[in-house]
PDB file of C-alpha atoms in Angstrom:
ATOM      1  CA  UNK A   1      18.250 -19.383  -1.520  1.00  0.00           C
ATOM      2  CA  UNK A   2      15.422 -16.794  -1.580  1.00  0.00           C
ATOM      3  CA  UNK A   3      14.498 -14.540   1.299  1.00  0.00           C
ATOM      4  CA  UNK A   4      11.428 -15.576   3.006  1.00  0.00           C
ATOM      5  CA  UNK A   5       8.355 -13.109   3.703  1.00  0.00           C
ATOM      6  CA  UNK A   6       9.420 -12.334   7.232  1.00  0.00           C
ATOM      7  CA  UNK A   7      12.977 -11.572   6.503  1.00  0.00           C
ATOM      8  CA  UNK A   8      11.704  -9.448   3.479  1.00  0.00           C
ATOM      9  CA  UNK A   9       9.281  -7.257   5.824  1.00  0.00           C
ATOM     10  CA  UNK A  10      11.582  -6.840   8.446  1.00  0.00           C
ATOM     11  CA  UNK A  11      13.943  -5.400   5.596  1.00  0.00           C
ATOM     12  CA  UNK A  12      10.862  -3.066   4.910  1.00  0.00           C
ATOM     13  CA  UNK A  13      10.570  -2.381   8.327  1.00  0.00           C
ATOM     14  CA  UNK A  14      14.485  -1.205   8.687  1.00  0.00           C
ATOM     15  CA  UNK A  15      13.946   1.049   5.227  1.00  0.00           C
ATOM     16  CA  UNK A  16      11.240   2.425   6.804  1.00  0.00           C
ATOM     17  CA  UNK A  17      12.491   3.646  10.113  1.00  0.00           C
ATOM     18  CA  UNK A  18      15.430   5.382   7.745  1.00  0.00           C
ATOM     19  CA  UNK A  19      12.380   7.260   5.858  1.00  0.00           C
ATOM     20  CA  UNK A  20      11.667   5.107   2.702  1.00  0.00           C
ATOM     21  CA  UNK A  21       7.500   5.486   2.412  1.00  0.00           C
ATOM     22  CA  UNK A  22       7.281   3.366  -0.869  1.00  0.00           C
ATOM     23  CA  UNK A  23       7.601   0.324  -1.891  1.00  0.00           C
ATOM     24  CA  UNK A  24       6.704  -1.837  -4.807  1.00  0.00           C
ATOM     25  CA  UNK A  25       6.795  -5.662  -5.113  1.00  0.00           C
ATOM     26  CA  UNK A  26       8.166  -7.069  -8.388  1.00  0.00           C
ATOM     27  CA  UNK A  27       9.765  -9.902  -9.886  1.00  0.00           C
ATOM     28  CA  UNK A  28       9.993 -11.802 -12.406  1.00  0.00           C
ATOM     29  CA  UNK A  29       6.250 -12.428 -11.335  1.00  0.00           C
ATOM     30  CA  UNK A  30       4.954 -12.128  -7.492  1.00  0.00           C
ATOM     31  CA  UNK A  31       1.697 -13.751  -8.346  1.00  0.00           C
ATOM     32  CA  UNK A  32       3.240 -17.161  -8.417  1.00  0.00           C
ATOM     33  CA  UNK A  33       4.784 -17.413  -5.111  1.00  0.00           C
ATOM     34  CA  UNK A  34       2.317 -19.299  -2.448  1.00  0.00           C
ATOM     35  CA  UNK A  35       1.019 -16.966  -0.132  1.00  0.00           C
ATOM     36  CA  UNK A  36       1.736 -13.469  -1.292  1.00  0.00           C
ATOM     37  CA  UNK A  37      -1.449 -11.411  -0.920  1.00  0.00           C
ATOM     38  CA  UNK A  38      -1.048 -12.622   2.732  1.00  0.00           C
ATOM     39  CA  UNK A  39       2.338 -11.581   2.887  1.00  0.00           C
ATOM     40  CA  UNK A  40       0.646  -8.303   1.004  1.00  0.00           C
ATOM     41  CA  UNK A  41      -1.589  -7.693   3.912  1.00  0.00           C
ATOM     42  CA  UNK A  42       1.412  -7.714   6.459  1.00  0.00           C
ATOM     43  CA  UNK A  43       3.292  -5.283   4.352  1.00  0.00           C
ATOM     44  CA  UNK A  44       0.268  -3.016   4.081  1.00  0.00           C
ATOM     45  CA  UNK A  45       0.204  -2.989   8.308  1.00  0.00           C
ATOM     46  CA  UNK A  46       3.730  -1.441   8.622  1.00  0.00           C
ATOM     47  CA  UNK A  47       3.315   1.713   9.907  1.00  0.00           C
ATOM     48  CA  UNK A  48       4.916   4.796   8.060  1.00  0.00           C
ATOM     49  CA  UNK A  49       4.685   3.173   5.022  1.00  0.00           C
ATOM     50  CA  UNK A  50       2.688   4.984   2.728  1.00  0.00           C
ATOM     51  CA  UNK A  51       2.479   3.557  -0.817  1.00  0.00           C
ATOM     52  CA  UNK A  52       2.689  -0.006  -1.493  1.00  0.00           C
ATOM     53  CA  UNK A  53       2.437  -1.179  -5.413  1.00  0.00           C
ATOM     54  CA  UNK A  54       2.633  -4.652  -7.192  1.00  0.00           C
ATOM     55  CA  UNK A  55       4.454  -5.340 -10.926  1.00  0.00           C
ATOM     56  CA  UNK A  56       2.733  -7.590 -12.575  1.00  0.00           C
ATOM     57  CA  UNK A  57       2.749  -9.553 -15.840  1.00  0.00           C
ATOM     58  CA  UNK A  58      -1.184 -10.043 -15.330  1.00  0.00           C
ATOM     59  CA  UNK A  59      -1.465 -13.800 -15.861  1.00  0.00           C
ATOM     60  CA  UNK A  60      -2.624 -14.514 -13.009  1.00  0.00           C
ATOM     61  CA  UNK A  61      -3.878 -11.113 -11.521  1.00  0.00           C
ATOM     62  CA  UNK A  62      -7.686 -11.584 -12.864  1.00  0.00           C
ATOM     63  CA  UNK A  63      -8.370 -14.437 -10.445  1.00  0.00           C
ATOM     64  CA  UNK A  64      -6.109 -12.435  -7.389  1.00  0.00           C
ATOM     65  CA  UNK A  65      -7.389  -9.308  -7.566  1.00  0.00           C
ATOM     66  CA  UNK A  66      -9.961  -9.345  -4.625  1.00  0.00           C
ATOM     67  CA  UNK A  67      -7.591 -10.740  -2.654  1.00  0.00           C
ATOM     68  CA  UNK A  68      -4.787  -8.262  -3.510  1.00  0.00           C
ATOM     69  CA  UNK A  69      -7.561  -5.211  -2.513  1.00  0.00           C
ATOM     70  CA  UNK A  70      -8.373  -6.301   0.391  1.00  0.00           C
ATOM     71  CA  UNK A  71      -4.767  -6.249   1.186  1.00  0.00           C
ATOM     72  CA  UNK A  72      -4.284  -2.752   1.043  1.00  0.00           C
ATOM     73  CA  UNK A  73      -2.423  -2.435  -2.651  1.00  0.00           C
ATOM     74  CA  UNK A  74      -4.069   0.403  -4.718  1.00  0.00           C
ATOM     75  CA  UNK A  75      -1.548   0.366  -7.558  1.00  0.00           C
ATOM     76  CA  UNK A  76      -0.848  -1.604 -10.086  1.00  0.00           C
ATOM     77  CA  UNK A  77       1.749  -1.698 -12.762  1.00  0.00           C
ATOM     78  CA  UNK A  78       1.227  -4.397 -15.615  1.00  0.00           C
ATOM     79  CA  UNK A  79       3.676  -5.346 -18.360  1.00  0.00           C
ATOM     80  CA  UNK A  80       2.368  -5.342 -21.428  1.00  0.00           C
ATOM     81  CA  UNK A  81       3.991  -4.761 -24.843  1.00  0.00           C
ATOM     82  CA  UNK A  82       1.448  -5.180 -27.633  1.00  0.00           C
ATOM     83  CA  UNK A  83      -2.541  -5.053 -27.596  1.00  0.00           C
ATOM     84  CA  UNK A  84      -2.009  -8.144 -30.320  1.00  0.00           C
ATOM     85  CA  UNK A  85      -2.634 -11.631 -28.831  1.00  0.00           C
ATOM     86  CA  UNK A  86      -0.361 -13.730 -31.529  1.00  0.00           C
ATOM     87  CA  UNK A  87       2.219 -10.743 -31.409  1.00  0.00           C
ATOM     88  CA  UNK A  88       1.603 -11.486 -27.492  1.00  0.00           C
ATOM     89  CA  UNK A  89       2.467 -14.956 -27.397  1.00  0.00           C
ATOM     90  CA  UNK A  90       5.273 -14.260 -29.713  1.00  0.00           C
ATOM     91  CA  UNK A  91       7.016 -12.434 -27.273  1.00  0.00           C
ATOM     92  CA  UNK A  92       5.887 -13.625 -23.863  1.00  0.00           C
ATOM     93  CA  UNK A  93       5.877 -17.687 -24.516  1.00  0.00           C
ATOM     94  CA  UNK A  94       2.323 -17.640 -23.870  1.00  0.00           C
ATOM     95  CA  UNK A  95      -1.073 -17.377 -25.405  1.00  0.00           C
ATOM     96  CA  UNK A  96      -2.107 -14.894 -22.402  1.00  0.00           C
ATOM     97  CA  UNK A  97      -3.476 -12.214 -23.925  1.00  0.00           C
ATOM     98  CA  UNK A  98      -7.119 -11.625 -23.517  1.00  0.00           C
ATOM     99  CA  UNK A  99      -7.256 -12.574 -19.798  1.00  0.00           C
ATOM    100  CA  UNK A 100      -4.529 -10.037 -18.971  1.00  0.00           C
ATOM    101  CA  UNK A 101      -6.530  -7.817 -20.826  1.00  0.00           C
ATOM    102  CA  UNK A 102      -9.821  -8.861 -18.829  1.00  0.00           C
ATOM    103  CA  UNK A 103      -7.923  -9.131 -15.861  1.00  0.00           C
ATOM    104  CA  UNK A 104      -6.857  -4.767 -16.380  1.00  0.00           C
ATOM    105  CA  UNK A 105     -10.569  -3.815 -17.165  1.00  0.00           C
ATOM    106  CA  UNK A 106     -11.504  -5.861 -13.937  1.00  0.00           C
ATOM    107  CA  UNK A 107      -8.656  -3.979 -11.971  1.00  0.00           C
ATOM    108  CA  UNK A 108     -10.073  -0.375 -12.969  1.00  0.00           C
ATOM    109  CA  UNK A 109     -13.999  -1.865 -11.966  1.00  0.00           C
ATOM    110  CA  UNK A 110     -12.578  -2.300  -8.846  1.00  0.00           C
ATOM    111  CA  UNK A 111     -11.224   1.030  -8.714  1.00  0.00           C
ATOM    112  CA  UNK A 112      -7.509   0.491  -8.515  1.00  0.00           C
ATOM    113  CA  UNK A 113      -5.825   3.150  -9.489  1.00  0.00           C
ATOM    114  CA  UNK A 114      -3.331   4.282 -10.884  1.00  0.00           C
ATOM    115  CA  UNK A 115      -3.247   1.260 -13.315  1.00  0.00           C
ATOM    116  CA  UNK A 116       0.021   1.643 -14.912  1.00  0.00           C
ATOM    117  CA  UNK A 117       0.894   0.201 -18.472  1.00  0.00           C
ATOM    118  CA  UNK A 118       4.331  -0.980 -18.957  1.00  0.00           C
ATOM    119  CA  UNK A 119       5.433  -1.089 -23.073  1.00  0.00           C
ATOM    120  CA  UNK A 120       8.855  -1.842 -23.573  1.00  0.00           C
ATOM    121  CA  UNK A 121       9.142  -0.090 -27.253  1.00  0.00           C
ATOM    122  CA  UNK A 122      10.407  -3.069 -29.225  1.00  0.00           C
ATOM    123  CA  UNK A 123      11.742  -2.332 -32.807  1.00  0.00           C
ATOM    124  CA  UNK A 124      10.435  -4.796 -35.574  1.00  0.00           C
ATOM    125  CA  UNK A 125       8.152  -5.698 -32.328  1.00  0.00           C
ATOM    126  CA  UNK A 126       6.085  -3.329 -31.356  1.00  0.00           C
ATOM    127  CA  UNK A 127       6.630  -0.368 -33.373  1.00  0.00           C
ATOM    128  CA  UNK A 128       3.863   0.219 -35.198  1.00  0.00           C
ATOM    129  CA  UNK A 129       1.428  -0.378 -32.513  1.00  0.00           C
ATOM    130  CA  UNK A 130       2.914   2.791 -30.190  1.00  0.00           C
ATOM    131  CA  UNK A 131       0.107   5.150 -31.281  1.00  0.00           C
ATOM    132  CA  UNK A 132      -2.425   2.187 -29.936  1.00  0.00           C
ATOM    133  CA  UNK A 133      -0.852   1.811 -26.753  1.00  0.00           C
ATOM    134  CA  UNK A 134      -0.743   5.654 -25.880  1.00  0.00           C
ATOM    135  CA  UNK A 135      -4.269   6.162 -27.301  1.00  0.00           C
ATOM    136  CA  UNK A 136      -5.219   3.998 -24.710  1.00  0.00           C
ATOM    137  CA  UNK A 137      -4.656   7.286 -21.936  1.00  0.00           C
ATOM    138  CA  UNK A 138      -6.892   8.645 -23.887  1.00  0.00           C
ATOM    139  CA  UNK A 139      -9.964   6.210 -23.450  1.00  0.00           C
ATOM    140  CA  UNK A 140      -9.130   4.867 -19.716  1.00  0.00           C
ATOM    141  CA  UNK A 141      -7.569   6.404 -16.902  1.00  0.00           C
ATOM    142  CA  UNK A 142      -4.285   4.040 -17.701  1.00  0.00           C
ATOM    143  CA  UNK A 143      -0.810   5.222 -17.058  1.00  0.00           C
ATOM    144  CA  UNK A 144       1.307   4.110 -19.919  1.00  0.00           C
ATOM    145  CA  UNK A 145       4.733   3.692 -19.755  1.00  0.00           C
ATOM    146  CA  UNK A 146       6.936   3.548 -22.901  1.00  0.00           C
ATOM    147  CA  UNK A 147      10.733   2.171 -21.543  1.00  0.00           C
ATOM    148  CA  UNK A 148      13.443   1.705 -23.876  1.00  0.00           C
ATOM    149  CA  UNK A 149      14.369  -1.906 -24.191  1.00  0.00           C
ATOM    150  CA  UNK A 150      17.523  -2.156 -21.745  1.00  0.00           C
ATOM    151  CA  UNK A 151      20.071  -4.608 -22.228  1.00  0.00           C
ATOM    152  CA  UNK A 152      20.842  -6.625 -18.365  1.00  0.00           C
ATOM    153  CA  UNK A 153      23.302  -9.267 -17.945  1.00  0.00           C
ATOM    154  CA  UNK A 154      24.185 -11.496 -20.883  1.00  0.00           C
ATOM    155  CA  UNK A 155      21.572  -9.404 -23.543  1.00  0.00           C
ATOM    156  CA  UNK A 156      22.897  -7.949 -26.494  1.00  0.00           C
ATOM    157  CA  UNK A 157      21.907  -4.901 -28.485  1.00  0.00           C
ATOM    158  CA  UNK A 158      22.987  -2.803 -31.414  1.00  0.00           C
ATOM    159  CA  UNK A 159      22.951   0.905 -31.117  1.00  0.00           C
ATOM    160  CA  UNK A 160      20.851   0.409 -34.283  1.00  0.00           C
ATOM    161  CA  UNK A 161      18.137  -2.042 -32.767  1.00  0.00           C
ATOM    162  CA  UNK A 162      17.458   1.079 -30.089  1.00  0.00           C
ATOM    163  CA  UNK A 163      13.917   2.236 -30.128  1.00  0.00           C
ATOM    164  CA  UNK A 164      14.912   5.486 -28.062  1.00  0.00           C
ATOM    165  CA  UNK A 165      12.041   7.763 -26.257  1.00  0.00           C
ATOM    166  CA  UNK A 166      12.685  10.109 -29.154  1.00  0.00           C
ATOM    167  CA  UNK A 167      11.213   8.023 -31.810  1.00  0.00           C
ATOM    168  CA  UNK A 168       8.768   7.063 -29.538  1.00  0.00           C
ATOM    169  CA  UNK A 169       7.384  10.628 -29.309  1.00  0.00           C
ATOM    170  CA  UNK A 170       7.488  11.027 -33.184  1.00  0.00           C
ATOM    171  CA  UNK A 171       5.241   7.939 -33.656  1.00  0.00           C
ATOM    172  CA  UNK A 172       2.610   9.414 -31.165  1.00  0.00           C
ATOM    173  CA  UNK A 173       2.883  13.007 -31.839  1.00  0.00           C
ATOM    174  CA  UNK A 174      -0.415  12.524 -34.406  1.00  0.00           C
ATOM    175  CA  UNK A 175      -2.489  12.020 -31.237  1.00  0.00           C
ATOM    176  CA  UNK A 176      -1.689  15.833 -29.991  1.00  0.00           C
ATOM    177  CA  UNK A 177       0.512  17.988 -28.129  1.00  0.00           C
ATOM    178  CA  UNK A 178       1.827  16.024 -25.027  1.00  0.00           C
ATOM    179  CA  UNK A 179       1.161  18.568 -21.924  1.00  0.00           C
ATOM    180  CA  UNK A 180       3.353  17.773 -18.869  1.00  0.00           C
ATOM    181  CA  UNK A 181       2.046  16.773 -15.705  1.00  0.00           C
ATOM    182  CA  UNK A 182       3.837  18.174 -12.401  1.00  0.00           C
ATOM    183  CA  UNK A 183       6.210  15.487 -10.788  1.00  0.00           C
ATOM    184  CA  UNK A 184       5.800  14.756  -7.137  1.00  0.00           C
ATOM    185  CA  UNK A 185       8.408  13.527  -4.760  1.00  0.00           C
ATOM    186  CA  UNK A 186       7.620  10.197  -5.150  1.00  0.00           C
ATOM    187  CA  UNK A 187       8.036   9.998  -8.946  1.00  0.00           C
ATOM    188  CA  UNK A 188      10.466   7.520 -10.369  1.00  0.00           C
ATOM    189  CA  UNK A 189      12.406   8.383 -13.393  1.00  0.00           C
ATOM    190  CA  UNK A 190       9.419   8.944 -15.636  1.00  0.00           C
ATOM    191  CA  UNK A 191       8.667  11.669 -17.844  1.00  0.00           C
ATOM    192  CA  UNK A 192       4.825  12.518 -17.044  1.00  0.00           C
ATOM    193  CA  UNK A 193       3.079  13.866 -19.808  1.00  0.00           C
ATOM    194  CA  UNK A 194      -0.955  13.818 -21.064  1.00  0.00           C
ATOM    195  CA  UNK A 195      -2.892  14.271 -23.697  1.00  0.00           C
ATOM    196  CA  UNK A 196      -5.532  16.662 -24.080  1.00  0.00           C
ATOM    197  CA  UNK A 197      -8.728  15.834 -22.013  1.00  0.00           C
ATOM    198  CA  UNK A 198      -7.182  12.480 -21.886  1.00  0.00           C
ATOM    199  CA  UNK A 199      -8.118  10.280 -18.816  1.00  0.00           C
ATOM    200  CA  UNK A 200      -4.978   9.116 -17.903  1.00  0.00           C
ATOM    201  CA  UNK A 201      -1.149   9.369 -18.631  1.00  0.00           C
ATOM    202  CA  UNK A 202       1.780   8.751 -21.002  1.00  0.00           C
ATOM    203  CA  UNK A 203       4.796   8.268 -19.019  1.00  0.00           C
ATOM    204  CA  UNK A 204       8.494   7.764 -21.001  1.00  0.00           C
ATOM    205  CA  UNK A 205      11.125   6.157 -19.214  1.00  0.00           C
ATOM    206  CA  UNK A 206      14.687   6.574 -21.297  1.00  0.00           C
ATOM    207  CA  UNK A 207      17.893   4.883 -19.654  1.00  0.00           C
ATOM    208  CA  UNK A 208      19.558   4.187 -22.614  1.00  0.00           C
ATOM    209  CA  UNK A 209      19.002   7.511 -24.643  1.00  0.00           C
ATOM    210  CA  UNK A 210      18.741  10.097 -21.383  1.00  0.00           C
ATOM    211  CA  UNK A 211      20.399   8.728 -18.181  1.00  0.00           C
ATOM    212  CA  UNK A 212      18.774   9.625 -15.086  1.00  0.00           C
ATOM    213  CA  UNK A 213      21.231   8.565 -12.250  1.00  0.00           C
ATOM    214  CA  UNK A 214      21.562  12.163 -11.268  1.00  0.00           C
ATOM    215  CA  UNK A 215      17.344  11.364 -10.129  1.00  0.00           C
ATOM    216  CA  UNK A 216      17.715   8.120  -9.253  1.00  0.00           C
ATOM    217  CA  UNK A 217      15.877   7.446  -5.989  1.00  0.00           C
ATOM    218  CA  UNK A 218      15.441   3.539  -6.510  1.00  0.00           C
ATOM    219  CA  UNK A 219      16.723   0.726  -3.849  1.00  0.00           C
ATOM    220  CA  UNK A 220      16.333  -2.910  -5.259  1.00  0.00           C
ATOM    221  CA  UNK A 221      16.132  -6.149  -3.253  1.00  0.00           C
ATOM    222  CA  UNK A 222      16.780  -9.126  -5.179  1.00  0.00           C
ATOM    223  CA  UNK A 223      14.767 -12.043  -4.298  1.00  0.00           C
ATOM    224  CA  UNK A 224      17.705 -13.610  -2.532  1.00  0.00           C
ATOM    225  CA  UNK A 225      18.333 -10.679  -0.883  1.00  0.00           C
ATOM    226  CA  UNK A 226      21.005  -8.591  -2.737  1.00  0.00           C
ATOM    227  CA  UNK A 227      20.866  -4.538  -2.184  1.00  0.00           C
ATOM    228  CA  UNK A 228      21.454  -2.944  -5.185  1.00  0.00           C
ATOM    229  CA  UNK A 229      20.987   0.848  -6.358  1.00  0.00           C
ATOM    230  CA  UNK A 230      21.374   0.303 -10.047  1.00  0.00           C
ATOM    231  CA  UNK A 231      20.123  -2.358 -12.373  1.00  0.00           C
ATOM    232  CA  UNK A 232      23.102  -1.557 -14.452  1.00  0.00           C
ATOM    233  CA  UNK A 233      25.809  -2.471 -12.283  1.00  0.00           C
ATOM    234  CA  UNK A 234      27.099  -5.120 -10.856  1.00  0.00           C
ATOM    235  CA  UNK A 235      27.640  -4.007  -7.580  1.00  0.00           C
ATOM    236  CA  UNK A 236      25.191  -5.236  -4.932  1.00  0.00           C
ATOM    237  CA  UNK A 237      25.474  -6.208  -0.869  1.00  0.00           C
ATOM    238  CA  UNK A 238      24.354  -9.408   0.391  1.00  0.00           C
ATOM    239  CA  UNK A 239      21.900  -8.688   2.950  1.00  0.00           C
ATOM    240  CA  UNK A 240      19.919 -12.167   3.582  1.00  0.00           C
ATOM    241  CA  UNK A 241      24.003 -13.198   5.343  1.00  0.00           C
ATOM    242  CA  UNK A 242      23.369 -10.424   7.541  1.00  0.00           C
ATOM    243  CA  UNK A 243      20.118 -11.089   8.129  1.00  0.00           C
ATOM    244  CA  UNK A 244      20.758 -15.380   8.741  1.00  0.00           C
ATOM    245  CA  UNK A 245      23.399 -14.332  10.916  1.00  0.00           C
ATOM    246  CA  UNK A 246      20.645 -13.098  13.290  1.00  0.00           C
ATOM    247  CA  UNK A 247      22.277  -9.069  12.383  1.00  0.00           C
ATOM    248  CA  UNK A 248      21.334  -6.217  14.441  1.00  0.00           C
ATOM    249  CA  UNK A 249      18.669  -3.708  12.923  1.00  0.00           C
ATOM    250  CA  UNK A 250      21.718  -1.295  13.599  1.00  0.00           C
ATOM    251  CA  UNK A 251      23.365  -3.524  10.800  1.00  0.00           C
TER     252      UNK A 251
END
């Protein structure tokens, strides 16, 4: 049911002869499939292709990560939505926490960079950690990401239970003026913002309280192959028939 690594890089290979430079590998979690910093290492070989990033929930990225450098990924972004390790398990399903958190101070030793910090901003979660999370920009040269929590397929949420980027900014706003940082063309639909003398970056990303469709410049390929521009829609194409049907690269 789920694309194998040489119909996935010859997908890469087609997006990058129409101009697409960047690509990121996500999931669910990458880490688990057999063979991926292999398949890592081919991707990294495609010529034209100029930024190549993993998404990662970190579990298993402490005992990968020599592996994954010497594959050619620089960048890393890791999910991770509280810095406390029963809140953690609470939330995850699994008592995780400190090697994910060894595994990010091993991935800036080995100079990765930029490490980003995923924090979906749960309410009655996560809350009233915020101010931790984003001080951590301050210490280390750590992206971090606040995203609003975004409802996707059968989810429910009140308008109520929304922790928007807003409220996020009032909870941090004791840590100093944020300063914005220049976007490149590359940039995703981030906010970019830093502290003063901080080392790295907060980064808000809002698409429940500020749509940003008009900036949109994703592409998402499902792992069984489905193209779809928006994670909010059901509309998709089904690219693995056109690919087991032996399709042209015109197709």
């Amino acid at each position: 049911d789920i694309l194998s690594y040489e119909e996935i890089l010859r997908l890469v290979r087609v997006a990058v002869d129409l101009g697409i430079t960047k690509i990121r590998i996500t999931g669910g979690e990458p880490l688990v499939r057999k063979g991926v910093c292999q398949f890592l290492s081919q991707l990294s070989q495609i010529n034209g292709l100029d930024d190549i990033s993993l998404t990662t929930n970190g579990a298993l990225l402490g005992k990968n990560l020599d592996r994954i450098k010497a594959a050619g990924v620089q960048r890393l972004n890791i999910s991770l939505d509280t810095l406390n390790p029963e809140k953690y398990a609470q939330i995850t399903g699994r008592d995780t926490f400190e090697q994910v958190w060894s595994a990010i101070h091993q991935a800036r030793e080995l100079g990765f960079s930029p490490i980003k910090i995923n924090v979906v901003a749960l309410k009655g979660y996560n809350d009233d950690e915020l101010t931790d999370m984003a001080r951590l920009s301050i210490t280390y040269p750590f992206h971090v990401r606040f995203i609003e929590y975004m409802p996707i397929g059968i989810a429910q949420m009140r308008r109520d239970d929304l922790l928007s980027t807003m409220d996020i900014k009032n909870k941090i706003k004791e840590l100093g003026p944020l300063l914005p940082v220049q976007r490149n063309a590359q940039d995703g639909p981030a906010e970019r913002f830093r502290f003063t003398d901080a080392a790295g970056e907060i980064g808000f990303i809002s698409p429940i309280s500020h749509h940003f469709c008009n900036t949109c410049n994703r592409l998402r390929i499902s792992a069984s192959g489905q193209l779809r521009s928006c994670l909010m829609s059901d509309n998709q194409l089904d690219l693995r028939k056109i690919l087991r049907n032996k399709g042209s690269e015109e197709e």
